[in-house]
Amino acid sequence: MRRLLTFSLAASLTVFGVSCSNFLSSDKVKLDPNNPSTATANQLFVAVQGGQFAQQEGIIALIGCLWTQSCTGTSNFLQTLEKYDIASEDTPSAAFSSIYEGGGLVDIKQIEAAETAAGDQQYLGIAQVWEALTMAVAADIYGDVPYREAAGAVATPHLDPQAQVYSDLQALLSTAITNLGGAGPGPGPLDLVYAGSTSKWIDAAYTLKARLYMHTAETATGFDATALNSAVTNALLGIKSGNDFKSKHTSAPGEDNLWFQFFDRSGFGQYVVAGQNLADLMVARSDPRLPQYFGPASPGPGFGGQGPPNASTKSPAGVSTLTGTRNSPTFSQPIMTYIENQLILAEAYFRLDGNASRAQAPFDLARAAVPMPAKPIATVNDIMEEKYVAMYQNIEVWNDYKRSCYPAITPITTASGGAPAAFGGKVPGRLYYGTTEQNANANVPDRSVQNQVGGNIVTTPPANAGFRNPNDPNPCP
Amino acid sequence: MQVTRSRVVPIILSAFLALPALLAPYGSTGLAAQEPVTITGKVTSDAGLSLGQVEVAIPAMGLGALSREDGRYAIVVPGARASGQTVTVVARRLGYKSQSAQVTLTAGGVTHDFVLAANPLQLGEVVVTGAGTSMPAEQLGNVRNSVSADLIERANEWNAVQSLAGKAPNVIVTQSSGEPGSGSYITIRGSRTVGLQNSGSAQPLIVVDGVPIDNTSFSTTDFNPTDGLTAGSIEGTTQSNRAADINPNDIESVEILKGAAAAAIYGSRAAQGVVMYTTKHGKAGPTHYSLRSSTSVNDINHTYPLQRSWGQGLGGAPPGNCNGSAGPSNFACRTSWGAAIPAGTPTYDHADEAYVTGYTSDNTLTVSGGNDRTTFYLAGGYLRDRGIFVGPNNLNQRATLRFNGTHRVSDNVKIGANMAYVDARGNYIQRGNNTNGLQLDLLRSPPDWNNLPYLAANGQHQSFRFQNPQVTDGNKSRGWNNPFFTLNVPQNTSNLGRIYGNVTAEFVPATWLKVNYTLGADYSNDERLEGAPQSSTPPTTTGRVTEGKLINYQIDHNLTATASRTFGQDFSGTLTLGQGLNTRNVRQLANVGRTLIAPQPFKLSNTVSRDVPIDAETVIHDASYFGQGTLSAYGQLYLTAALRNDGSSTFDQNHLRSWFPKGSVAWEFTKAIGERPVLSYGKLRASYGEAGQEPDPYLTSTIYSGITVIGGYTQGMGANPTQSGFGGLASSIVKGATSLRPERTKEFETGFDVGLFREKADLSFTFYNAITSDVILLTPLPPSSGYEREAKNSAKFRNRGYEVSLNVRPIQHADLAWDVGLQWASNRSLVVNLGGPQFVYLDPNNISPRVAVVQGQEVGVFYDVGLAQCGISPAGMGAVVPGFDLATNVPNDATHPCGGASQGAYFIDASGLPVKDNQQRVIGNPNPRWTGSVRSSLRFRKLQLSGLLDIRHGGQMYNGTRAALYAYGTHKDTEVRADCSGATCVGNMHAIGAPDSPIQGPVVGPGAGTPIPIGENWYTDIGGLFGGTPAQFIEDAGFVKLREISVGYTFDEPWVQRTIGFSSVELRVAGRNLKTWTNYTGYDPETNLGGSVQSSRGLDYFNMPQTRSFVFSLTLNH
């Protein structure tokens, strides 16, 4: 017995006692066994597309929908957001992170580096257009944002002035267009938007350039003809009919349309209904897109919406949910379209000419694509109305509002917690920087500063001018 | 070389296979030759009380017996070993001074009675001090907190962690809820870490019989990252903590190592303290049989205050169409802001309708005994806890088996084994921040809606937001579930099998040297199922099945050698050298299936599609060396010094090993100055120690993730990196750490223990100051850098506190005894430094208010927005009152909005409404100011009466349930309401700030003093969850709780033996949590949304209620 015991002790000492130099440091215990430590450009590219589809369909688009009164939040955080109460909500912060983190700029830069090294200019060009699209959201929504130092070696990147970001993006898109004409082979079928078609990508890059020129066209005294002319030049080379830049989804969870996820999976979808402003407009226009956008109103018949804030006004038919035919897991959300491109042309022409002479043709093309019958343009609002309806669920609706003040909505005044006063009684023109960025980056001004100077840390606008970005010098009513 | 399971298992197995042979009766020959000698006698206390459970032994011969309840004992010395010699017989029992006597073994038998003096200060008792070390109580240089089997038994708790509630100063135990299987969370001397999610690392290390065991809690919801984006552990079901697998009936004693000075011996796993359970062992002597059977009757301890005067609807009007899918989209169906319910119309008691009386039965049968060579303890227990909710799904069952045995192989070699098997099965109910959760569904029900039956005549699930469902509505969301559907139809289970224990060997090669070896193992397999039926609320409207497994295996090896030596007559010392190895492996395998094909069963195979599976593992290796030396001088001065060197695979490559020193001194000064009538015993003690906290594994790896969803903004949303059949990877939002060391707590502790009035009282006082540096935070990075977080040794916390315990024994007679124990403790934590960021959230996923560490504040404060208040609002309220900063209070400046206002005055706008801050600030603190307990017991002959009051003073709770029920108009407080049926609300006018208004306190601003109607307008806006601020719903969560009260009677007269064959029978009637005194308006201030899973404390959002219990127990001893 004693021998057995001695043996057991000796055996266990042998097992444990012998110096195991890598017991604490072998790869098995040091390296995460659950996740890869390297990724190829192709793998990153797939994730970037998934991430940026989600970004384009995400919370910013929803906030834009609420604030331009295309939809209405009836309860929970949706109602809070509806009332411009973004201070107490962390939800929008996720959108700021999505610009830069995994599936965003940090991965796009890795793809660009890999394809530069590989000499695949087409792939590089496509990645650069994605970069421009991603960073355009940043500049449009947050104004001055980290860009030149972002997702690189700098621990706390500085904010770049919004105008500089826009001009950097114009330059980047020009480079991308050059690259797209260069050597391939490109991503091929991994490209979920255009399956590697460089000509379609070049068109999309021009449309994006045109869009961004429109974003820089507003000045304190009117519209800048140079920017408008640049928008025209680029839009003329923009997306052709049938070649819309759209997201791609499958019915698998996590690969499905984010609006669908919101309505069917989040549990909060029930708190957003059709906005009376958009629903009534579309009913009045007999717009064929009504059943695409909305479900039947209750009690019906037909379609209708809820006015903001909740329970104040309703369409005659009652209120529709947002469960039109678009509410499908596989619905490809339009991000940049032929119709948008035509309406950019129309708006730029109209603002340059002060009349419909050049604007009418692209306007009619846009309506024909719906299809809607031709209609003479009376004011620029006719063009903006067309765009407001067409760009439903797109972030661009909010950007258009900031420039054109269309639709002529009344900002919510019964908001909780003094929010209208905080934003000068206006529809906010921007969002606060993400809370994590605010917390960890000393270059980001306090919210109080953001409130006072509209996010532009250089120029101080007049008090109560609203909460806006530098590219939006004029308040809406 | 790597230690793998395959090498260790055979060793354990061979040891166990050898056991039956070892346990065979020793030396079966040669006994018949001579007559045995029987030593008999009785043991009584110095107060004259018969003492049972006294171990009477002849140590030299390894013989012994336990006294029965009447104090009688008998030791039989085999004839072969009795030759008329004189032996030393020792009688010992916890709480009494042991006594020895010389007895001559004369033929025919001898009698010796013992009278044991009470030993309330436990002097001379050997205290387990961890990692294989022990020392006599008086030599400890730090405060001792032990909990005896008696106290554990009287607590009548099923959970071995919950049993510790109120038992030791600054040991705070919080039960998540009163549900069966609900976990308990333990904090010792405040939070010294933030605790990374699911690691359980913010809690003390749990050690059973010398081996660390798994005490994690895991929410099944975390198997579902797609739907759980913001959910984590704040929804789903309650979850147990794995230390609840210990059967409390098996516990002999608990030692709580508080603070780094005591816990340093456990090095890098001990920064939050150590709780050491020792299980019962057999004693030499006749075989004892004991059956403890208890039954408790449980019910809800507080019903929720709901209004029953106003019906479903909005704007004072009925809701209109709530039929079918029109209901969920009709806002008016959601709320109870409808018309007054006419007299005579039936209303329904939603506060009470979902509860029944719960029953718990807990039976443990133990058989123990042994002889001079071999002892054994064998116990089987079965617990069945049927909870207080209607329906089949709140049930916790636990079957435990334990075998503890020792065998003396030779005079200097003893081997042993402690083995436990557990089969734990839980059926749970969805709860918390969860639209499929019970309380959310239940408490929002309008009073004029009958939740029963929950199925319509056509078999379809109906709820107040989805009335009259059609047969075609099977896959449509009900808005919210009918609470009875939630109770009856979904299936949430956890089925665990676990084996843990150890084999030990003690080898004494020389009188001065002892070698101890322990090889422990802990293996469990926990199978989880969450079956959400069709017609549930999104994201599970078409049904969803989450099936997963948690497999956990740990091996622990500990080898110590202790040498003892005396130097002259005044000095003696010991030196212990030890070595330990520990491996911990966790496997997670899980799948989520969506869209049920048929309504049942909840099987993955019955679903249409599957998410990306979870297939994760972690491995941690630790290797340590330690040494401890003790020196006692002149029998009164005791010095201890120890040093541990720990290596862990979780540290970065350049910091693989760390040192943890400790030292202490204890001086029994009454030995120097002599005992006095008033001061009969006195000890001063001081200690210093360092203990650490390992990081989570793999934080030093930079990784790409294929499963983390991107771009979602609320639960159930986001994009996978993989899309359309193409594999994708995204950079992890957590940047790989470049440098990672253990967190390190340096703690100084000092105090005294005194015995007063000839030990009629004793008093213990302790002060400690603990500085924790290198606290590992998932430090926020600017997202613009490309990453969200990085693990860093960045923060510094301080915890400082006092602990006092006073025990008074005014009456100690044979027939009457009374004693009172008081405990008081305070702890203040302080975030000294955060290393950069202004704040860090404790749990990245949580509800509002966020719980955070903020520089200059206590750890774990509520950090969120509040109403604008003068002098309290952070800088930057200039936007609310243009041009002015409310943070700077200017009493004499009439032009300032806060001019002349008192600190904290609410700023009221022209309409009479308060306004919101737009910046986060500290709005509350869940940490109690002080905690205490009062224990008293009274014995009159064989009747015992005892009670325990548990006191938590201060500390706050976020009552989110109240905030939500305000918004939905079902809370009792909304019963008196303005009439909002017209264009504007009228009536029920109150000026904000006035004593009768919803917000009290000083006010300032243009609308100060202006009465406003308080009704739907108020509660659905700034007065409720959706327009208000979390700060409005922070409540005082202090309480006084009658934890235990019990009356017991022991029958041990001879007739008991004669008539029923047992030596004693104990009957006890007890109450648990019978009464809670509190200002908290929710169910109970003892609750937490994150349960035992999250380290954030003080959140209540549709948490489950607590229970109170009446317990009847019967103990039969033979």
Short mmCIF file of C-alpha atoms in Angstrom, two decimals, chain A residues 1-2 4-5 8-9 11-18 20-26 28-40 42-47 49-51 53-55 57-59 62 74-77 79-80 83 85 87-88 90-91 94 96-98 100-103 106-107 110 146 149-152 154-157 189-190 192 248-250 253-256 258-259 261-268 270-271 273 298 310-311 314 321 414-418 421-422 432 435-441 446-448 451-452 464, chain B residues 1-3 7-8 11 18 22 226-227 314 321 326 328-329 331 334 409-410 412-413 415 444 465 479-480 505 507 517 519 537-539 541 555 557 559 579 581-583 585 594 609-611 615-619 621-623 647-653 656-657 698 700-707 710-731 733 780-788 837-841 850 864-865 875-876 878-880 882 914-920 968 1020-1022 1026-1027:
data_model
loop_
_atom_site.label_atom_id
_atom_site.label_comp_id
_atom_site.label_asym_id
_atom_site.label_seq_id
_atom_site.Cartn_x
_atom_site.Cartn_y
_atom_site.Cartn_z
CA MET A 1 0.00 0.00 0.00
CA ARG A 2 2.71 2.38 0.94
CA LEU A 4 1.35 2.40 -4.20
CA LEU A 5 1.13 5.70 -2.47
CA SER A 8 1.16 7.83 -6.97
CA LEU A 9 2.95 10.74 -5.40
CA ALA A 11 3.75 9.92 -10.67
CA SER A 12 1.89 13.11 -9.95
CA LEU A 13 5.10 14.92 -9.21
CA THR A 14 6.37 13.76 -12.53
CA VAL A 15 3.29 15.02 -14.26
CA PHE A 16 3.17 18.37 -12.54
CA GLY A 17 6.46 19.03 -10.97
CA VAL A 18 8.72 18.86 -13.95
CA CYS A 20 7.18 22.98 -18.08
CA SER A 21 8.69 25.90 -19.82
CA ASN A 22 5.69 26.51 -22.04
CA PHE A 23 2.95 25.61 -19.56
CA LEU A 24 2.17 29.31 -19.27
CA SER A 25 3.14 30.46 -22.71
CA SER A 26 2.35 27.87 -25.35
CA LYS A 28 -2.58 26.91 -27.00
CA VAL A 29 -2.99 29.06 -23.91
CA LYS A 30 -1.77 32.34 -25.34
CA LEU A 31 -3.50 32.63 -28.68
CA ASP A 32 -7.23 33.03 -28.87
CA PRO A 33 -8.36 29.61 -30.16
CA ASN A 34 -11.73 30.94 -31.22
CA ASN A 35 -10.85 33.68 -33.66
CA PRO A 36 -8.32 34.05 -36.45
CA SER A 37 -5.44 36.45 -35.98
CA THR A 38 -5.12 37.29 -39.65
CA ALA A 39 -7.64 38.13 -42.33
CA THR A 40 -7.38 38.39 -46.10
CA ASN A 42 -11.40 39.27 -49.50
CA GLN A 43 -12.65 38.34 -46.03
CA LEU A 44 -12.43 41.93 -44.86
CA PHE A 45 -14.19 43.15 -48.00
CA VAL A 46 -17.20 40.91 -47.35
CA ALA A 47 -17.43 42.17 -43.77
CA GLN A 49 -19.99 45.41 -47.25
CA GLY A 50 -22.13 43.80 -44.53
CA GLY A 51 -21.16 46.51 -42.06
CA PHE A 53 -25.02 48.07 -45.75
CA ALA A 54 -26.10 48.01 -42.10
CA GLN A 55 -24.76 51.52 -41.61
CA GLU A 57 -29.86 51.15 -43.40
CA GLY A 58 -29.21 51.82 -39.74
CA ILE A 59 -30.02 54.24 -36.98
CA LEU A 62 -34.13 55.88 -39.00
CA THR A 74 -44.74 56.31 -30.88
CA SER A 75 -43.07 54.98 -27.77
CA ASN A 76 -39.90 53.93 -26.02
CA PHE A 77 -36.60 55.23 -27.35
CA GLN A 79 -40.40 58.49 -29.23
CA THR A 80 -37.48 59.93 -27.33
CA LYS A 83 -38.55 64.45 -29.90
CA ASP A 85 -33.90 63.93 -27.30
CA ALA A 87 -28.82 63.43 -25.09
CA SER A 88 -30.16 60.60 -23.02
CA ASP A 90 -26.87 55.96 -26.35
CA THR A 91 -28.40 54.28 -29.36
CA ALA A 94 -23.33 52.83 -32.45
CA PHE A 96 -20.41 56.69 -35.07
CA SER A 97 -18.45 53.57 -34.16
CA SER A 98 -19.60 51.78 -37.30
CA TYR A 100 -14.45 53.50 -38.15
CA GLU A 101 -14.39 50.11 -36.47
CA GLY A 102 -14.40 46.55 -37.78
CA GLY A 103 -16.50 46.46 -40.95
CA VAL A 106 -10.16 50.27 -40.20
CA ASP A 107 -10.84 47.30 -42.45
CA GLN A 110 -6.37 47.16 -44.67
CA PRO A 146 -11.47 62.45 -37.51
CA GLU A 149 -5.52 60.46 -38.63
CA ALA A 150 -8.36 57.97 -38.23
CA ALA A 151 -7.97 54.18 -38.05
CA GLY A 152 -4.22 54.48 -38.14
CA VAL A 154 -2.73 57.94 -33.94
CA ALA A 155 -4.26 57.03 -30.60
CA THR A 156 -6.59 60.01 -30.36
CA PRO A 157 -7.18 61.38 -33.86
CA PRO A 189 -18.50 38.01 -57.35
CA LEU A 190 -17.40 39.03 -53.84
CA LEU A 192 -22.17 42.29 -53.65
CA LYS A 248 -27.57 42.86 -50.97
CA HIS A 249 -29.25 40.60 -48.46
CA THR A 250 -30.28 37.03 -47.90
CA PRO A 253 -30.23 36.28 -39.77
CA GLY A 254 -27.40 38.77 -39.91
CA GLU A 255 -27.50 38.85 -43.69
CA ASP A 256 -30.97 40.32 -43.88
CA LEU A 258 -31.67 46.02 -41.33
CA TRP A 259 -35.05 47.72 -41.60
CA GLN A 261 -34.54 43.29 -38.66
CA PHE A 262 -35.82 46.38 -36.90
CA PHE A 263 -39.46 45.66 -37.61
CA ASP A 264 -39.43 41.90 -37.27
CA ARG A 265 -36.69 41.03 -34.85
CA SER A 266 -35.89 43.90 -32.53
CA GLY A 267 -39.22 44.21 -30.75
CA PHE A 268 -38.99 47.98 -31.18
CA GLN A 270 -43.75 48.26 -33.46
CA TYR A 271 -42.97 51.74 -32.14
CA VAL A 273 -45.30 53.91 -37.87
CA SER A 298 -55.91 50.80 -39.58
CA ASN A 310 -47.90 60.75 -31.08
CA ALA A 311 -51.66 60.87 -30.83
CA LYS A 314 -53.69 61.13 -37.99
CA THR A 321 -47.28 50.38 -40.25
CA THR A 414 -43.86 69.48 -27.11
CA ALA A 415 -40.65 67.61 -26.58
CA SER A 416 -39.67 66.39 -23.18
CA GLY A 417 -36.86 67.96 -21.29
CA GLY A 418 -36.47 71.22 -23.13
CA ALA A 421 -34.71 75.00 -26.67
CA ALA A 422 -31.47 73.07 -26.70
CA TYR A 432 -23.53 64.23 -31.04
CA THR A 435 -20.30 58.64 -26.42
CA THR A 436 -17.20 56.48 -26.51
CA GLU A 437 -15.42 58.95 -28.79
CA GLN A 438 -16.51 61.74 -26.48
CA ASN A 439 -15.18 59.81 -23.49
CA ALA A 440 -11.88 58.66 -24.88
CA ASN A 441 -10.82 61.37 -27.30
CA ASP A 446 -17.88 68.68 -24.78
CA ARG A 447 -21.49 68.43 -25.67
CA SER A 448 -22.03 71.88 -24.27
CA ASN A 451 -24.57 72.57 -28.53
CA GLN A 452 -23.32 76.12 -28.66
CA ASN A 464 -30.30 79.47 -31.01
CA MET B 1 5.03 19.89 -21.51
CA GLN B 2 1.34 20.40 -21.16
CA VAL B 3 -0.86 18.98 -18.51
CA ARG B 7 -2.76 12.33 -18.04
CA VAL B 8 -4.51 13.45 -14.92
CA ILE B 11 -4.35 9.24 -11.62
CA ALA B 18 -8.08 1.85 -4.79
CA LEU B 22 -8.43 0.96 1.57
CA THR B 226 -27.51 38.16 -32.68
CA ASP B 227 -30.53 38.91 -30.54
CA LEU B 314 -55.39 56.60 -24.21
CA ASN B 321 -59.62 48.22 -32.03
CA ALA B 326 -54.48 45.81 -35.35
CA PRO B 328 -50.05 45.86 -31.47
CA SER B 329 -49.99 48.71 -33.95
CA PHE B 331 -50.76 52.74 -29.53
CA ARG B 334 -50.69 49.49 -24.95
CA VAL B 409 -2.26 3.66 5.43
CA SER B 410 0.45 3.57 8.01
CA ASN B 412 2.72 8.33 8.94
CA VAL B 413 0.67 8.17 5.78
CA ILE B 415 -4.91 9.37 2.31
CA ARG B 444 -48.48 46.31 -17.84
CA ARG B 465 -52.69 44.01 -27.20
CA GLY B 479 -47.07 43.03 -28.91
CA TRP B 480 -46.39 41.62 -25.50
CA ALA B 505 -2.36 12.38 0.87
CA PHE B 507 2.80 12.02 4.71
CA TYR B 517 -0.72 16.61 -1.44
CA LEU B 519 -5.20 16.74 -6.48
CA THR B 537 -42.82 39.08 -29.09
CA PRO B 538 -40.01 39.87 -31.56
CA PRO B 539 -37.35 38.68 -32.14
CA THR B 541 -42.33 35.76 -33.22
CA ILE B 555 -7.68 20.46 -12.40
CA HIS B 557 -2.71 20.36 -7.89
CA LEU B 559 1.72 20.17 -2.81
CA GLN B 579 3.69 24.42 -5.22
CA LEU B 581 -0.70 24.04 -10.76
CA ASN B 582 -4.11 24.81 -12.05
CA THR B 583 -5.79 24.41 -15.40
CA ASN B 585 -10.92 24.81 -19.57
CA ARG B 594 -35.20 30.23 -35.94
CA SER B 609 -32.85 28.17 -40.18
CA ARG B 610 -29.82 28.32 -37.90
CA ASP B 611 -27.53 31.18 -36.88
CA ASP B 615 -18.02 26.98 -30.80
CA ALA B 616 -15.69 28.57 -28.30
CA GLU B 617 -13.14 27.43 -25.81
CA THR B 618 -10.83 29.00 -23.30
CA VAL B 619 -7.89 27.52 -21.49
CA HIS B 621 -2.93 27.69 -17.00
CA ASP B 622 -1.60 28.84 -13.67
CA ALA B 623 1.59 27.73 -11.98
CA GLY B 647 2.44 32.56 -13.23
CA SER B 648 -0.58 32.73 -15.46
CA SER B 649 -1.11 32.22 -19.15
CA THR B 650 -3.40 35.23 -19.09
CA PHE B 651 -0.51 37.61 -18.40
CA ASP B 652 1.41 39.00 -21.31
CA GLN B 653 4.59 37.30 -22.42
CA LEU B 656 4.40 35.85 -17.00
CA ARG B 657 5.04 35.73 -13.25
CA TYR B 698 -6.64 36.03 -24.75
CA THR B 700 -3.42 40.01 -25.54
CA SER B 701 -4.48 38.58 -28.91
CA THR B 702 -5.35 40.86 -31.81
CA ILE B 703 -8.11 39.08 -33.62
CA TYR B 704 -10.59 39.22 -36.42
CA SER B 705 -14.09 38.07 -35.73
CA GLY B 706 -16.41 36.18 -37.98
CA ILE B 707 -19.31 36.21 -35.56
CA ILE B 710 -21.75 44.92 -37.04
CA GLY B 711 -23.93 47.96 -37.32
CA GLY B 712 -26.87 46.93 -35.18
CA TYR B 713 -28.40 49.52 -32.90
CA THR B 714 -30.76 47.56 -30.75
CA GLN B 715 -31.33 43.98 -29.79
CA GLY B 716 -31.82 41.47 -32.55
CA MET B 717 -30.06 43.61 -35.13
CA GLY B 718 -26.81 43.74 -37.01
CA ALA B 719 -24.87 42.34 -39.93
CA ASN B 720 -22.63 39.31 -39.81
CA PRO B 721 -19.16 39.60 -41.29
CA THR B 722 -20.10 36.69 -43.51
CA GLN B 723 -22.56 37.65 -46.25
CA SER B 724 -24.28 35.90 -49.13
CA GLY B 725 -22.24 32.75 -48.80
CA PHE B 726 -18.88 34.54 -48.71
CA GLY B 727 -16.81 34.17 -45.57
CA GLY B 728 -16.08 37.48 -43.93
CA LEU B 729 -13.93 38.70 -41.07
CA ALA B 730 -13.95 42.05 -39.33
CA SER B 731 -11.42 43.53 -36.98
CA ILE B 733 -13.62 46.01 -31.67
CA PRO B 780 -12.59 52.86 -24.09
CA LEU B 781 -10.60 53.88 -27.15
CA PRO B 782 -11.77 56.52 -29.58
CA PRO B 783 -13.72 54.56 -32.20
CA SER B 784 -12.03 56.80 -34.72
CA SER B 785 -8.84 54.90 -33.93
CA GLY B 786 -10.56 51.82 -35.36
CA TYR B 787 -11.18 50.10 -32.06
CA GLU B 788 -13.70 50.49 -29.28
CA PRO B 837 -11.13 58.13 -19.78
CA GLN B 838 -13.65 60.10 -17.77
CA PHE B 839 -15.67 56.97 -17.04
CA VAL B 840 -15.81 53.30 -17.93
CA TYR B 841 -18.99 51.28 -17.98
CA ARG B 850 -25.44 52.86 -17.06
CA ASP B 864 -26.54 58.89 -16.63
CA VAL B 865 -28.63 61.96 -17.26
CA ALA B 875 -21.24 72.27 -16.92
CA GLY B 876 -22.85 72.92 -20.21
CA GLY B 878 -25.95 76.81 -21.21
CA ALA B 879 -28.08 75.37 -23.94
CA VAL B 880 -31.05 74.90 -21.61
CA PRO B 882 -28.87 80.14 -22.98
CA PRO B 914 -38.54 70.51 -15.11
CA VAL B 915 -35.97 70.21 -17.88
CA LYS B 916 -33.38 67.60 -18.63
CA ASP B 917 -29.62 67.75 -18.51
CA ASN B 918 -27.95 66.67 -21.66
CA GLN B 919 -24.78 65.41 -20.05
CA GLN B 920 -24.19 62.32 -18.02
CA TYR B 968 -48.14 52.72 -19.14
CA THR B 1020 -45.99 59.50 -20.59
CA ASP B 1021 -43.50 62.31 -20.90
CA ILE B 1022 -40.96 63.70 -18.49
CA PHE B 1026 -39.77 57.42 -22.01
CA GLY B 1027 -39.50 61.15 -21.49
#
